[in-house]
Short mmCIF file of C-alpha atoms and ligand atoms in Angstrom, two decimals:
data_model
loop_
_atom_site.label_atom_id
_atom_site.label_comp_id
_atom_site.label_asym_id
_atom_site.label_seq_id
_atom_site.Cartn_x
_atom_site.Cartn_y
_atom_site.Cartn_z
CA UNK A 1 5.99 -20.21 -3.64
CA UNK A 2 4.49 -16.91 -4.68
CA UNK A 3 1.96 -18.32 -6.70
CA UNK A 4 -1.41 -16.56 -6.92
CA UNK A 5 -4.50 -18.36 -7.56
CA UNK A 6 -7.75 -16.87 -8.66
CA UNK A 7 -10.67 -18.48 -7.53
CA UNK A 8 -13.42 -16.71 -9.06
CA UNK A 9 -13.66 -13.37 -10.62
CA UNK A 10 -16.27 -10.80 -11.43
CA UNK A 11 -15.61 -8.46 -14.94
CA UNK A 12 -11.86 -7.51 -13.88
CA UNK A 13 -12.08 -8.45 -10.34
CA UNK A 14 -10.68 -10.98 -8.57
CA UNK A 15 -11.09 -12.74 -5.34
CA UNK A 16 -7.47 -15.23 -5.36
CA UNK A 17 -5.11 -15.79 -3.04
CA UNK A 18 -0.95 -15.13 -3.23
CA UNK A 19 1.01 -17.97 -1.63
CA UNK A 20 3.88 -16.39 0.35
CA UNK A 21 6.87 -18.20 2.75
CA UNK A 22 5.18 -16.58 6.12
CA UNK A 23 1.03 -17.88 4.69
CA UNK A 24 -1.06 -16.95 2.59
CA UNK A 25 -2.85 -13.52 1.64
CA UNK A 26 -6.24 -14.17 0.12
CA UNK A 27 -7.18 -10.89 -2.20
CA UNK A 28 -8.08 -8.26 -2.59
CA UNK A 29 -6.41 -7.20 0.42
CA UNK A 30 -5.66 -3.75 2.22
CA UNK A 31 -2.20 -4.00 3.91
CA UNK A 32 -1.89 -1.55 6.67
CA UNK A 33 1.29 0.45 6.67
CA UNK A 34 4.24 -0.44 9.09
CA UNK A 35 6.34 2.24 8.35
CA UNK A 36 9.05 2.12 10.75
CA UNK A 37 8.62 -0.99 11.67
CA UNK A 38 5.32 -0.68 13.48
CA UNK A 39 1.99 0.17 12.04
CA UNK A 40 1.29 3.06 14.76
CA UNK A 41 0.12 2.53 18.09
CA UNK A 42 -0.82 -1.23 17.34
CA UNK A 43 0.59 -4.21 18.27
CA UNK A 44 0.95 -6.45 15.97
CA UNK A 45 -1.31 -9.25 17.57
CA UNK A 46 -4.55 -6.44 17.39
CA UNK A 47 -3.44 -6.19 13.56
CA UNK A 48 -3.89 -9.59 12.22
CA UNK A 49 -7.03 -9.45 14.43
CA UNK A 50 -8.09 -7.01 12.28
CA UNK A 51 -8.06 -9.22 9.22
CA UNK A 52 -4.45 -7.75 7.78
CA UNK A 53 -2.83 -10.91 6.50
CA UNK A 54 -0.46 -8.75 4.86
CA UNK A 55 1.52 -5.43 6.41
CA UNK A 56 4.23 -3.44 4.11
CA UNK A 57 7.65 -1.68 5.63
CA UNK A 58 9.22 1.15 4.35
CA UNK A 59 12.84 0.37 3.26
CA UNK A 60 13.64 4.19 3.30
CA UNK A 61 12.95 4.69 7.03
CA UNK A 62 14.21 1.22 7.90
CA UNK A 63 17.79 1.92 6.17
CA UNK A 64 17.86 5.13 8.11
CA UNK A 65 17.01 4.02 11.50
CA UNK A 66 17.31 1.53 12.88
CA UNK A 67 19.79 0.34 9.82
CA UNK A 68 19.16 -2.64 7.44
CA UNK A 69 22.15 -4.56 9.03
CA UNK A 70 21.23 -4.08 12.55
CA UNK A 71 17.68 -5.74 11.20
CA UNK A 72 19.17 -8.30 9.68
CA UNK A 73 21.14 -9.48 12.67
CA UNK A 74 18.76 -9.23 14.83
CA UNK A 75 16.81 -11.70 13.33
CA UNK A 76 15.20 -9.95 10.16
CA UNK A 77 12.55 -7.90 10.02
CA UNK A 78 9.78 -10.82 10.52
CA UNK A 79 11.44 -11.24 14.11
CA UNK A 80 12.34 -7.59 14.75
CA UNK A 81 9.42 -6.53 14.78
CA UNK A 82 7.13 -9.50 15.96
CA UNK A 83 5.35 -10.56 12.92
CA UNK A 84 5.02 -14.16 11.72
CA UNK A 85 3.05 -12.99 8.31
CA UNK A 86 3.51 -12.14 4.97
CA UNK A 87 5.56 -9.14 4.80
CA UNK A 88 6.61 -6.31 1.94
CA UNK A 89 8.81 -3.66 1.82
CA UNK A 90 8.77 -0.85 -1.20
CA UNK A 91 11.84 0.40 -2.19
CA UNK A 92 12.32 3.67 -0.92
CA UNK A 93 12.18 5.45 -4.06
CA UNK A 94 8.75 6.89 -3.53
CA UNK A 95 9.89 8.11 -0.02
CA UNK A 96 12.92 9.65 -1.49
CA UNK A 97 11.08 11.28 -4.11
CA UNK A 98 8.56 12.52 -2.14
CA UNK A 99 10.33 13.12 1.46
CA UNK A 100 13.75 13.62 1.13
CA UNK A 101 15.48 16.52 0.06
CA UNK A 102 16.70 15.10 -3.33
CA UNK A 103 20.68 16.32 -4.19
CA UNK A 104 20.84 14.21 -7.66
CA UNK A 105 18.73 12.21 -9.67
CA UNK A 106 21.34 10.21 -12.19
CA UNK A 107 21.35 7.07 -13.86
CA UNK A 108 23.02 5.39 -11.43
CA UNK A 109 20.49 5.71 -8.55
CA UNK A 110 19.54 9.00 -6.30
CA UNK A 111 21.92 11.39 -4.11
CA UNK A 112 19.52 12.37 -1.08
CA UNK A 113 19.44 13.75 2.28
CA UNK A 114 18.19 12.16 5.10
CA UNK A 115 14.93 14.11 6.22
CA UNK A 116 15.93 13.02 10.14
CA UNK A 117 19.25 14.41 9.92
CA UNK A 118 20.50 15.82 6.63
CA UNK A 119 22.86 13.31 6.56
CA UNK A 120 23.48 12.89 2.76
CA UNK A 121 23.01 8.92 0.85
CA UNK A 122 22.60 7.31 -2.22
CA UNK A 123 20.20 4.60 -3.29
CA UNK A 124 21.34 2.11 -6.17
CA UNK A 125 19.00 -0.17 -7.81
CA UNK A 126 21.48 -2.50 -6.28
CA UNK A 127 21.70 -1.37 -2.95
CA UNK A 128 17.89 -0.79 -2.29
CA UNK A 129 18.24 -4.76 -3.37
CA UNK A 130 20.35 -5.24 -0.76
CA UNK A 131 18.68 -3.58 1.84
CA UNK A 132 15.55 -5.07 1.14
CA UNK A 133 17.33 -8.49 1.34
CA UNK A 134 18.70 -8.19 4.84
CA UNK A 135 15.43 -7.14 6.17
CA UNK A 136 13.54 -9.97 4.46
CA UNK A 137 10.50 -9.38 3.40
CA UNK A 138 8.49 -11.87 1.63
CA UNK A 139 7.94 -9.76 -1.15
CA UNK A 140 10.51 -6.26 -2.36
CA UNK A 141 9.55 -4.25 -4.97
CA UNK A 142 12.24 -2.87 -7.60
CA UNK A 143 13.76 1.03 -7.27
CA UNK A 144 11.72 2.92 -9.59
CA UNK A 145 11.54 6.97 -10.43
CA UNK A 146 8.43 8.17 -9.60
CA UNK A 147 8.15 11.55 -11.22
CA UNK A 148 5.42 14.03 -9.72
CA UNK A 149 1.75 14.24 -10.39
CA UNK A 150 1.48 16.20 -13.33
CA UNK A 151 4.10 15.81 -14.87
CA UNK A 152 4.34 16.13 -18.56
CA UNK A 153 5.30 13.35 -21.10
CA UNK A 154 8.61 13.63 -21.63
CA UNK A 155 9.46 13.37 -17.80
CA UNK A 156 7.04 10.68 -17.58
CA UNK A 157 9.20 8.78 -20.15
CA UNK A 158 12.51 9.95 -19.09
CA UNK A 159 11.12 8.27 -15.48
CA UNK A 160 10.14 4.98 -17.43
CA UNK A 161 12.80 4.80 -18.67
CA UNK A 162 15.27 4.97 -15.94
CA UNK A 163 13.21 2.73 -14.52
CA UNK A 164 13.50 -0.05 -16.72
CA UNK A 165 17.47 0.39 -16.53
CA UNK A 166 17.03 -0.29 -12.81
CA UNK A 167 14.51 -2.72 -12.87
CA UNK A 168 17.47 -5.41 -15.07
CA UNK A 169 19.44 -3.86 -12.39
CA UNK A 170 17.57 -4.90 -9.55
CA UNK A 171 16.81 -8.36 -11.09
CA UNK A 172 20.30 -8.85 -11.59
CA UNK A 173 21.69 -8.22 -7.82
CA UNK A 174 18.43 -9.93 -6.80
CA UNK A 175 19.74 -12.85 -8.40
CA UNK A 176 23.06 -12.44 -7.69
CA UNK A 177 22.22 -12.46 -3.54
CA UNK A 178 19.83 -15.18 -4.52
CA UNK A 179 22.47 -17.44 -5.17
CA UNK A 180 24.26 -17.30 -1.77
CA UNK A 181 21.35 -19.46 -0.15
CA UNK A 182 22.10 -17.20 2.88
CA UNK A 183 19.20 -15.32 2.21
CA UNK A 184 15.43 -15.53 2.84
CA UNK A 185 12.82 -16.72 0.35
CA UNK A 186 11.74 -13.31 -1.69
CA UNK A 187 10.36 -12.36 -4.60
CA UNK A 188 10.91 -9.39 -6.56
CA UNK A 189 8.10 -7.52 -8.07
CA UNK A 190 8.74 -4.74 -10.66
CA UNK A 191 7.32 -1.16 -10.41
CA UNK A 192 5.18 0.07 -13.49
CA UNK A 193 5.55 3.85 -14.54
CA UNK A 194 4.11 5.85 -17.10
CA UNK A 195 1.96 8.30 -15.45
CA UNK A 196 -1.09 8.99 -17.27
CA UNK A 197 0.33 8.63 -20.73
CA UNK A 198 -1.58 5.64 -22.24
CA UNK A 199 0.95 4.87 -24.68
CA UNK A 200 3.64 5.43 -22.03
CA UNK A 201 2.15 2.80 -19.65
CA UNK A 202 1.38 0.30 -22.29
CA UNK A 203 5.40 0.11 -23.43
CA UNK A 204 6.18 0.25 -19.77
CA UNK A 205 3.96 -2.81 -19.02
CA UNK A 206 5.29 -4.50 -22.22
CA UNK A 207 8.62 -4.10 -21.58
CA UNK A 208 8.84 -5.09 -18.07
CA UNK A 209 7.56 -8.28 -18.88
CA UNK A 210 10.04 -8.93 -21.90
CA UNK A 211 12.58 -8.61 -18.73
CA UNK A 212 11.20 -11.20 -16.58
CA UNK A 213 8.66 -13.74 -15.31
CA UNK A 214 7.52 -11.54 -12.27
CA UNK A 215 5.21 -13.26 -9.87
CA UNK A 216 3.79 -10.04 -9.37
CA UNK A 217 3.50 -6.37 -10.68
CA UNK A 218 3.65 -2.88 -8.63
CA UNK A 219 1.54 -0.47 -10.06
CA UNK A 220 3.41 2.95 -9.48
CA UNK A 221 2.85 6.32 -10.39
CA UNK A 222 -0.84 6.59 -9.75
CA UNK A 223 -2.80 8.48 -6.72
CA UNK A 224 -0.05 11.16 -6.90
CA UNK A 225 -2.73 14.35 -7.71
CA UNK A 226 -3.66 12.94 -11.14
CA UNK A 227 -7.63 12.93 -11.69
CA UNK A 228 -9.39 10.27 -10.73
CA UNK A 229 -10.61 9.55 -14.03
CA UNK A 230 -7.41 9.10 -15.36
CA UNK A 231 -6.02 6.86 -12.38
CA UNK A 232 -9.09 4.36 -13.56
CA UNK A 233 -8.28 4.47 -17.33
CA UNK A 234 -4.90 3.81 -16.31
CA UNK A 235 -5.78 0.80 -14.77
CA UNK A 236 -7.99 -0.83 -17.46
CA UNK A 237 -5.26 -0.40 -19.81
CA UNK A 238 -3.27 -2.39 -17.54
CA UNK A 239 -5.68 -5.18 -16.77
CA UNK A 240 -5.44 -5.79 -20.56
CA UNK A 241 -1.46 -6.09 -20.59
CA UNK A 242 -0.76 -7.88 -17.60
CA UNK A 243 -1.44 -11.33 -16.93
CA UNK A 244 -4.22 -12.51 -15.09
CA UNK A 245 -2.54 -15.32 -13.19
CA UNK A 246 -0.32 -13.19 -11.23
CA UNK A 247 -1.18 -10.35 -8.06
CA UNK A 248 -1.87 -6.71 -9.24
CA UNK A 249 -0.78 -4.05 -6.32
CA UNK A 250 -2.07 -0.92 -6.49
CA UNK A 251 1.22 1.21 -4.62
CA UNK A 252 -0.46 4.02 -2.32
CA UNK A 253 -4.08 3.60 -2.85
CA UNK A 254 -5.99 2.93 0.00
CA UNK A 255 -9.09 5.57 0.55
CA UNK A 256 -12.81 3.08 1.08
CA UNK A 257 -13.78 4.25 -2.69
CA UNK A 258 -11.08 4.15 -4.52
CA UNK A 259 -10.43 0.19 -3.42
CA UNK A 260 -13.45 -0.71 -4.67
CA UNK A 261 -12.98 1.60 -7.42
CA UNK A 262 -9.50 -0.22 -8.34
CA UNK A 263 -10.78 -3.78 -7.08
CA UNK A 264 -13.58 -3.13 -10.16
CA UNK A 265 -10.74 -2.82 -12.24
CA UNK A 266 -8.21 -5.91 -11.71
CA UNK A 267 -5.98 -4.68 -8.89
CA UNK A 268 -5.91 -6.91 -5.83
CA UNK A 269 -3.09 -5.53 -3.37
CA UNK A 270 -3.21 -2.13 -1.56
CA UNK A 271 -1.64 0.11 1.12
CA UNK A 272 -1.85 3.23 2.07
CA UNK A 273 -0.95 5.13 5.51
CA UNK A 274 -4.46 7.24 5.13
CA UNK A 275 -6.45 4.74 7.63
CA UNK A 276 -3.34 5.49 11.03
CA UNK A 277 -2.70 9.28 9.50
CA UNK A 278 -6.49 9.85 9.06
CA UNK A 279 -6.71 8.71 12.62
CA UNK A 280 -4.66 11.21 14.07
CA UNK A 281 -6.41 14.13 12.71
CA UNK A 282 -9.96 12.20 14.24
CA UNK A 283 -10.74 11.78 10.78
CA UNK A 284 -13.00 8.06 10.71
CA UNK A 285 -14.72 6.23 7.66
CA UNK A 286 -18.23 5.29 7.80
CA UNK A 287 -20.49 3.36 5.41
CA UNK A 288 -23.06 5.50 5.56
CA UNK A 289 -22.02 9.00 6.28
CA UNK A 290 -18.66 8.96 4.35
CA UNK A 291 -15.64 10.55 5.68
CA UNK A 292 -16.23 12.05 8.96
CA UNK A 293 -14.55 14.01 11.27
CA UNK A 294 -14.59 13.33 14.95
CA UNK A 295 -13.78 16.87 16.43
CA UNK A 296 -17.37 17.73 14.80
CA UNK A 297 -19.70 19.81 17.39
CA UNK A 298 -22.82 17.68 16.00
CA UNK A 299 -20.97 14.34 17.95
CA UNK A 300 -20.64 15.90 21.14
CA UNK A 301 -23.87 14.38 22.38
CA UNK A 302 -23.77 11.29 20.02
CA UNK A 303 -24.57 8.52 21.46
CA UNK A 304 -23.79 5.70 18.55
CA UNK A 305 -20.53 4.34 17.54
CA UNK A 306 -18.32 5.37 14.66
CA UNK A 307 -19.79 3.22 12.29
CA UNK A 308 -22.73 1.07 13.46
CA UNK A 309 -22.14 -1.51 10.45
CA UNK A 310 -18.67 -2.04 12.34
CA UNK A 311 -17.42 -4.65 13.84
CA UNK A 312 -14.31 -3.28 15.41
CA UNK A 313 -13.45 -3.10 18.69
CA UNK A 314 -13.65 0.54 18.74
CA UNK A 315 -17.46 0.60 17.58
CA UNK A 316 -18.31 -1.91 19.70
CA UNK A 317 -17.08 -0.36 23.33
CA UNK A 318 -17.21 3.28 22.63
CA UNK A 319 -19.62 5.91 21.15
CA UNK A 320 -18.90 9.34 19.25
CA UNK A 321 -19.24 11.29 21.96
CA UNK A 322 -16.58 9.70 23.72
CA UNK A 323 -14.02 9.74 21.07
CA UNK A 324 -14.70 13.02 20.09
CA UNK A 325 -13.64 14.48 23.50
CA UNK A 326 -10.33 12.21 23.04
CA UNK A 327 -10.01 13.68 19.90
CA UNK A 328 -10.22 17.29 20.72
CA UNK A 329 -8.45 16.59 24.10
CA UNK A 330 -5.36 15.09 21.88
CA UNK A 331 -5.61 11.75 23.67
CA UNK A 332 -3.19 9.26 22.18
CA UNK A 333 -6.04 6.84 22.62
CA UNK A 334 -8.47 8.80 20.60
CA UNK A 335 -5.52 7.81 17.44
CA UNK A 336 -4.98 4.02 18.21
CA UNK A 337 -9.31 3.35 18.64
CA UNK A 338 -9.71 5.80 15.03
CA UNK A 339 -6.74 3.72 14.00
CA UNK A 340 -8.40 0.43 14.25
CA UNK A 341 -11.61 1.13 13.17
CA UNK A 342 -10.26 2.82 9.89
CA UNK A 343 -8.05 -0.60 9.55
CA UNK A 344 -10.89 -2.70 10.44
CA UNK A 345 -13.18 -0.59 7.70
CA UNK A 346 -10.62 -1.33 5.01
CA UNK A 347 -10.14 -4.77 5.92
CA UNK A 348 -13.79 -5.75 6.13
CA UNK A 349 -14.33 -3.70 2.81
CA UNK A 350 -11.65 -6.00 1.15
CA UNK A 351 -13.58 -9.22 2.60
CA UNK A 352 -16.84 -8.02 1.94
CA UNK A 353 -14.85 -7.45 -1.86
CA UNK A 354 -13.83 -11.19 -1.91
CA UNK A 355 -16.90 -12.83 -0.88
CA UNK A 356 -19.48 -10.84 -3.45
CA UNK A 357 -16.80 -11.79 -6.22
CA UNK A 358 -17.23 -15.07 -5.22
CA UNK A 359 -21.29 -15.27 -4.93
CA UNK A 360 -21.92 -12.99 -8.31
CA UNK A 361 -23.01 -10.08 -6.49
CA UNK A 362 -19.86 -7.78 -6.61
CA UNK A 363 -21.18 -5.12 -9.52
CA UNK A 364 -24.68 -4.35 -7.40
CA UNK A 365 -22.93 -4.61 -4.29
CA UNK A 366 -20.33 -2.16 -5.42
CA UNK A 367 -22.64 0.21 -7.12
CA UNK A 368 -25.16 0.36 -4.00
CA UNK A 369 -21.82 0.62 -1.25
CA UNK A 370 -19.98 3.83 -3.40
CA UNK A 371 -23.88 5.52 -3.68
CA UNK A 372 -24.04 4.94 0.12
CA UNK A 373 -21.18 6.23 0.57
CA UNK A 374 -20.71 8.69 -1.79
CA UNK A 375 -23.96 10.32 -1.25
CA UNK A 376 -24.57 10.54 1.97
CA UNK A 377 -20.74 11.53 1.94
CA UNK A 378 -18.44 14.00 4.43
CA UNK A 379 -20.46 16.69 6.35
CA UNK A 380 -17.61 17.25 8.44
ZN1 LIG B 401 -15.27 0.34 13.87
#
């Protein structure tokens, strides 16, 4: 179980496949974000329609509401909330880092208040284990410090690491709960730090191997205000350290370019909540026209759909005009029909990915899709 298989690769891409206990996920693959429990306004029968064979949870809100134990009685989190497919949960360390109001930072794991309710918690390596084991994910990443975008170096190492102390941490309650057969099939993946210090993320990368045989890495840290430039170095360092036999996910990327951007370089899972927040502002990808936004006095008479390369169920029943009065009306529909186009977009993107990795025509395909969209880019 967890084994990922690459079946043909172009430069650093790859087009594989990760073996998980609820099916497999074949890569590079966008998985839409469940937050709460539900990736918004969808059911989740419309998401795998979309192509998502994988969807992530957040173990911050989870823990908060409805509670980790309640989850876990009720079934797990694969029951809860009505999804029979591969399934990850992050740790909660970037939500606590970046959403609630942080009391302490120590070694032994982060004092924070609840941004519902002020109420005050701590995460431990061990407990965010725990958590993540009674909701059951397939796969749970490790509790990591992600220090802020910009950041200078010796924060960045400080950050790396704490997070290495956690990450033998993690492993080691992992294990531990492992051992009770009680609990589902899971695999942990580490979380690699560094920020945008080359040597940093090189000794990071080196070290969290030395502590394990991971079926899979996290790659933290990145798309948190740092150029872009410096998010791609980042990752062809790392396509040199890490092995090429096991999954690669890129933590919080998820924007049209910068997946094929990252796919170019060797990553092969994403998320990001852009494609259901996007939605809400009326804020729609296209593949020739870039970002666009909906509430824009040029669609009021338009005719065409969203996106007429789409194969969505939005695009294929409504036109602009249309969704731009839902938009600027604040219709909830006008945010579930952006919602599934923007999935569908990534999703397709991520196919079309896999299939020109396997045929040989990836690089043109990749260089001609980012000028299209690129150029032609957001008019708003
Ligand atoms: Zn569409």
């Amino acid at each position: 179980m967890f084994e990922f298989r690459v079946d043909a690769s172009a430069g650093a891409a790859r087009a594989g496949a990760l073996s998980t206990p609820h099916g497999e996920v074949p890569t590079p693959a966008f998985m839409p974000v469940g937050t709460a429990g539900t990736v918004k306004t969808l059911v989740m029968e419309e998401v795998a329609a979309l192509g998502a064979r994988m969807v992530l949870a957040n173990t911050y809100h989870l823990y908060l509401r409805p509670g980790h134990e309640l989850v876990r009685d009720l079934g797990g989190l694969h029951a809860f909330m009505r999804w029979d497919g591969p399934l990850l949960t992050d740790s909660g360390g970037f939500q606590v880092f970046s959403l609630a109001a942080i009391r302490d930072v120590h070694d032994d794991g982060v004092d924070f208040r609840s941004h519902i309710d002020g109420s005050v918690h701590t995460f431990t390596p061990e407990s965010v284990v725990e958590i993540q084991r009674a909701l059951g994910a397939d796969v749970i990443m490790a509790f990591d410090e992600c220090p802020p975008g910009g950041c200078d170096r010796a924060t960045a190492q400080a950050a790396g690491e704490r997070t290495l102390a956690w990450l033998a941490r993690c492993r080691a309650r992992f294990e531990e709960l492992g051992r009770d057969g009680d609990v589902p099939e899971q695999s942990l993946f580490p979380v690699l730090q560094g920020n945008v210090f080359d040597d940093l993320r090189v000794s990071h990368a080196r070290r969290t191997r030395e502590l394990g045989d991971w079926s899979g890495f996290g790659i933290g840290g990145l798309s948190v205000g740092e150029a872009k430039e410096n998010m791609w170095r980042t990752l062809e360092l790392l396509d040199a350290e890490l092995p090429l036999d096991r999954p690669r996910y890129l933590m919080g990327v998820g924007y049209p370019d910068d997946l094929l951007e990252a796919i170019a370089r060797g990553c092969d899972l994403f998320d990001c909540v852009a494609p259901t927040r996007n939605a809400r502002h009326g804020t729609a990808w296209t593949s020739t026209e870039g970002q666009v936004n909906l509430k824009a006095a040029r669609f009021r008479r338009d005719a065409g759909p969203i996106d007429p390369d789409c194969d969505c169920y939005a695009c294929g029943r409504y036109d602009r005009a249309y969704l731009r009065h839902l938009v600027v009306a604040g219709e909830w529909l006008a945010m579930r029909l952006v919602s599934i186009h923007n999935l569908r977009f990534l999703t397709r993107l991520t196919e079309e990915a896999r299939r020109r990795i396997g045929d040989g025509s990836f690089e043109s395909w990749r260089r001609e899709w980012l000028g299209r969209y690129r150029n032609e880019g957001s008019t708003q």
